[in-house]
Structures are given as structure tokens and as C-alpha cells.
Amino acid sequence: MSDPAGLRRRYAKGQLGDGAVADSWLQQLRAWFGEAGADPAVVEPNAIQLATASADGTPSVRTVLAKAIDERGVVFYTNYDSAKAHDLDANPRASLVFVWLPHERQVRVSGAVERVARDETEAYFATRPRESQLGAWASPQSQVVASRAALDDAYAEVERRFAGQDVPPPPGWGGYLVRPDRVEFWQGRSGRLHDRIRFRLDDGQWTTERLAP
Ligand SMILES: Cc1cc2nc3c(=O)[nH]c(=O)nc-3n(C[C@H](O)[C@H](O)[C@H](O)COP(=O)(O)O)c2cc1C
């Protein structure tokens, strides 16, 4: 096994100088997301690590896929009865991070979370491959299941149930919107003097500021 203490990389791929920062978090995120999406070296550019906390403050983090990035914030889809959904019921705030290591960049987003409108979930669900649609019905996400065979049986059952028909989204499945009040862009630089630019929303006003790395 390699020794993590010996792994060291010099970051030199880019800069986020004072004059280079976009006017809004959305413009900056769209620019970086566009570059990530255009580079085959970035696998799953829309993968985000999403952190939630339970009612008693226990944090939890997992990967989900961002499916919309717009002026409202970042949307992802999941099961409304999953562990993350229970966290969000109790504490409707989240923090998430995009990491694009080939570009030596990360973007942290945090803010209040709400469910998206049902018609938005339905429109997105209709674009999913049929097997993912069926999987959403078959999986009681985050619950203990008896065996792999039990899951496969549940999938076969929903396949039969929806044979020859369109698959609607399960009632307990849908989107969440993270409405940002903090968005921080990090670009690796040499000497560990990285660039960190934070967009901060307070009292209805966005402020852009540089943080020490
Ligand atoms: C690359 C990747 C993408 C994923 N995308 C999603 C997703 O979009 N929605 C989702 O509910 N789970 C997704 N997952 C699974 C979650 O990480 C997690 O296992 C699941 O949502 C259950 O989390 P919870 O028990 O904390 O609610 C993804 C996992 C990986 C590794």
C-alpha cells in the first residue's frame, strides 16, 4: 500500500485572480462546470458530495448527481424516505461539494433545501432510462434488505407491474433544491497559496470576498 504521507502534488493548472472572478456565483459555476464537462479526464462532472445533518447534529455525507444548476441553486434527485431525506426533514440545510481534480478545483455550496415542484420531478423522471425508473420503484433506499435476491425479485415485480406502460415517478421519490447562501470556488496554486473566492448572501445581498487558503 502506498503511504498517503508521501503523496504530494504541486497544483499549477489555473488561477482565480481578482480580475478573473465572474460577477455571480452562477456565472462562475457555469464557467467551471462547462470546462469540467468538456474534459473527458473529468469523470461524472456533475457528481457532488452532499452533506446533511440529523436532528441531533450527526453529519452524514454521500455522493449524488446534480441534475440542474440554475439561478435557484443545485437540484438532485433521491428517495424521500432515504436517510438523507430524513435528515433534511429534520434539518432542511445541506452543504455540497463539486471536486474536479484534473482541474485542481472544488466548489462548495451550502444553503437551505426544499423539495422541487412535482412537475419538475415528473419531467426529469421521464428522461431517465427505463431501468433506472424501475429501480426507483424497486429500491426502498437506505433500508435493510434481506438479500440481493430480494432486491432482484422486487425489480422483476415492478417490471411486470409496468409492462407495456410508461413508468411514473414513485410518490416517495423526487428532487431537492439546495438554494445557496454560500458558494466558494477553490483553485489549487503553488506553495499551497490557493485561490479561494466566496460568494456570500446576507440580508438579501451577495458579497464576493477572498479567503486565505
Ligand atoms: C457516482 C454516484 C452517484 C450517485 N448518485 C445518486 C443520486 O443522484 N441520488 C441518490 O439518491 N443516490 C445517489 N448515489 C448513491 C448515494 O451515494 C447513497 O448511497 C444513497 O443516496 C443513499 O444515501 P443515504 O442513505 O445517506 O440517504 C450515488 C452514488 C455514487 C457513487
XYZ file of C-alpha atoms and ligand atoms in Angstrom:
244
model
C 0.000 0.000 0.000
C 1.323 3.462 -0.781
C 1.958 5.823 2.123
C -0.506 8.733 1.991
C 2.018 10.974 3.781
C 4.352 10.591 0.803
C 1.777 11.601 -1.823
C 2.355 15.186 -2.852
C 1.257 17.163 -5.849
C 2.034 20.683 -6.957
C -1.073 22.498 -8.136
C -0.385 24.651 -11.150
C -3.279 24.186 -13.581
C -5.000 27.513 -13.111
C -5.604 30.716 -11.239
C -8.603 32.610 -9.945
C -7.068 36.080 -9.801
C -9.062 39.055 -8.542
C -9.820 40.233 -12.069
C -10.888 36.799 -13.272
C -13.800 36.202 -10.902
C -17.264 36.270 -12.512
C -19.932 38.689 -11.303
C -22.140 35.989 -9.799
C -21.708 32.537 -8.279
C -23.863 31.128 -11.075
C -21.718 32.562 -13.868
C -18.572 31.292 -12.140
C -20.056 27.848 -11.527
C -21.343 27.597 -15.091
C -17.908 28.517 -16.429
C -16.099 25.903 -14.331
C -18.793 23.266 -14.800
C -18.618 23.844 -18.547
C -14.863 23.279 -18.519
C -15.260 20.149 -16.380
C -17.966 18.768 -18.659
C -15.885 19.386 -21.776
C -12.869 17.493 -20.432
C -13.008 13.693 -20.749
C -10.477 13.489 -17.896
C -13.261 14.608 -15.536
C -15.433 11.585 -14.822
C -19.021 12.426 -13.765
C -18.526 16.223 -13.628
C -21.975 16.549 -12.017
C -21.101 14.245 -9.101
C -21.358 16.100 -5.802
C -20.723 15.077 -2.238
C -23.791 16.081 -0.266
C -23.608 16.600 3.487
C -26.670 16.644 5.711
C -27.124 16.537 9.471
C -29.722 14.744 11.546
C -31.910 16.309 14.236
C -29.243 15.504 16.855
C -26.486 17.042 14.699
C -24.934 13.816 13.397
C -23.412 14.617 9.987
C -23.631 12.314 7.003
C -22.148 12.614 3.529
C -22.715 10.761 0.281
C -22.357 11.241 -3.470
C -25.338 12.272 -5.599
C -25.629 13.695 -9.104
C -26.539 17.339 -9.721
C -29.308 17.410 -12.324
C -29.928 21.156 -12.578
C -27.712 24.138 -11.898
C -29.521 27.432 -12.360
C -30.353 30.742 -10.670
C -32.280 28.886 -7.947
C -29.359 26.664 -6.994
C -28.455 22.990 -7.392
C -31.044 20.197 -7.845
C -30.507 16.491 -7.156
C -32.940 13.547 -7.066
C -33.361 10.869 -4.465
C -35.754 8.811 -2.372
C -37.874 10.917 0.006
C -37.692 8.144 2.612
C -33.896 7.715 2.498
C -31.554 8.551 5.366
C -30.628 11.859 3.715
C -34.315 12.724 3.296
C -34.940 12.077 6.986
C -32.018 14.374 7.800
C -33.492 17.039 5.513
C -36.954 16.668 7.072
C -35.408 17.414 10.472
C -32.843 19.953 9.323
C -33.519 21.400 5.868
C -30.000 22.639 5.166
C -27.208 20.995 3.221
C -23.676 21.519 2.087
C -22.300 20.028 -1.105
C -19.036 19.997 -2.984
C -18.051 19.501 -6.617
C -14.453 18.259 -6.916
C -12.751 18.370 -10.313
C -9.293 17.026 -9.506
C -7.974 17.095 -13.102
C -8.579 20.868 -12.930
C -7.399 21.176 -9.304
C -10.719 22.783 -8.403
C -13.525 22.422 -5.926
C -16.765 24.350 -5.472
C -18.559 24.276 -2.118
C -22.219 25.219 -1.944
C -24.374 25.493 1.158
C -27.856 26.681 1.874
C -31.452 25.865 2.635
C -33.042 22.836 0.976
C -36.571 22.353 -0.334
C -38.335 19.791 -2.492
C -38.797 20.782 -6.120
C -42.302 21.053 -7.587
C -43.832 17.707 -8.559
C -43.992 18.652 -12.247
C -40.213 19.239 -12.240
C -39.651 15.769 -10.754
C -42.018 14.240 -13.320
C -40.289 15.988 -16.216
C -36.863 14.832 -15.060
C -38.021 11.275 -14.264
C -39.393 10.929 -17.793
C -35.868 11.497 -19.182
C -34.343 8.639 -17.153
C -33.622 5.257 -18.723
C -36.454 2.804 -18.070
C -34.259 0.558 -15.933
C -33.449 3.498 -13.621
C -37.152 4.351 -13.451
C -37.948 0.780 -12.424
C -35.048 0.744 -9.971
C -36.527 3.770 -8.194
C -39.714 1.746 -7.574
C -37.852 -1.408 -6.548
C -35.423 0.089 -4.014
C -36.502 1.151 -0.515
C -33.359 3.291 -0.367
C -31.354 3.206 2.886
C -33.450 0.389 4.400
C -32.007 -3.004 5.299
C -32.868 -5.626 2.670
C -32.748 -9.385 3.218
C -30.509 -10.216 0.263
C -29.519 -9.286 -3.279
C -32.127 -11.787 -4.469
C -34.846 -9.862 -2.602
C -33.869 -6.694 -4.493
C -33.774 -8.509 -7.823
C -37.211 -10.000 -7.081
C -38.584 -6.533 -6.280
C -37.210 -5.273 -9.602
C -38.778 -8.190 -11.508
C -42.081 -7.447 -9.789
C -42.125 -3.767 -10.859
C -41.062 -4.812 -14.362
C -44.214 -6.972 -14.516
C -46.371 -4.288 -12.946
C -45.408 -1.632 -15.501
C -45.129 -3.931 -18.544
C -46.226 -2.083 -21.673
C -46.745 1.212 -19.800
C -44.793 4.351 -19.031
C -43.253 4.340 -15.556
C -44.290 7.324 -13.400
C -42.045 8.552 -10.580
C -42.761 6.780 -7.288
C -44.645 9.100 -4.919
C -41.745 8.867 -2.479
C -39.088 9.907 -4.945
C -38.172 13.349 -6.226
C -35.907 16.329 -6.393
C -34.392 18.611 -3.818
C -33.167 22.119 -4.474
C -30.237 23.500 -2.487
C -30.658 27.293 -2.514
C -27.169 28.654 -1.948
C -26.243 31.288 0.575
C -22.527 30.461 0.356
C -20.643 29.360 -2.755
C -16.886 29.011 -2.568
C -14.559 28.424 -5.523
C -11.150 26.887 -4.825
C -8.359 26.744 -7.364
C -5.132 24.967 -6.379
C -1.998 27.118 -6.644
C 1.677 26.580 -5.966
C 3.138 26.849 -2.469
C -0.282 25.962 -1.078
C -1.325 29.609 -1.645
C -4.512 28.506 -3.308
C -7.207 30.869 -4.565
C -10.449 30.847 -2.579
C -13.282 33.107 -3.635
C -16.510 33.072 -1.668
C -19.881 34.453 -2.734
C -21.909 35.114 0.442
C -25.597 36.044 0.698
C -26.546 38.062 3.759
C -29.582 40.326 4.156
C -30.509 39.752 0.512
C -27.138 40.991 -0.793
C -24.405 38.906 -2.383
C -20.828 39.805 -1.393
C -17.719 38.434 -3.094
C -14.622 38.017 -0.955
C -11.267 36.239 -0.984
C -10.427 33.793 1.804
C -6.990 32.744 2.958
C -6.164 29.263 1.771
C -21.345 8.408 -8.566
C -22.542 8.252 -7.643
C -23.741 8.876 -7.965
C -24.851 8.735 -7.138
N -25.986 9.440 -7.443
C -27.042 9.375 -6.606
C -28.193 10.199 -6.829
O -28.237 11.041 -7.760
N -29.240 10.070 -5.970
C -29.215 9.201 -4.914
O -30.204 9.130 -4.188
N -28.132 8.436 -4.647
C -27.043 8.508 -5.470
N -25.921 7.767 -5.200
C -25.946 6.859 -4.024
C -25.695 7.669 -2.739
O -24.320 7.970 -2.609
C -26.189 6.945 -1.483
O -25.638 5.645 -1.403
C -27.717 6.836 -1.426
O -28.349 8.013 -1.901
C -28.195 6.564 -0.012
O -27.766 7.616 0.834
P -28.441 7.883 2.270
O -28.618 6.516 2.909
O -27.458 8.741 3.000
O -29.757 8.573 2.033
C -24.779 7.909 -5.989
C -23.564 7.282 -5.653
C -22.469 7.475 -6.470
C -21.157 6.827 -6.064
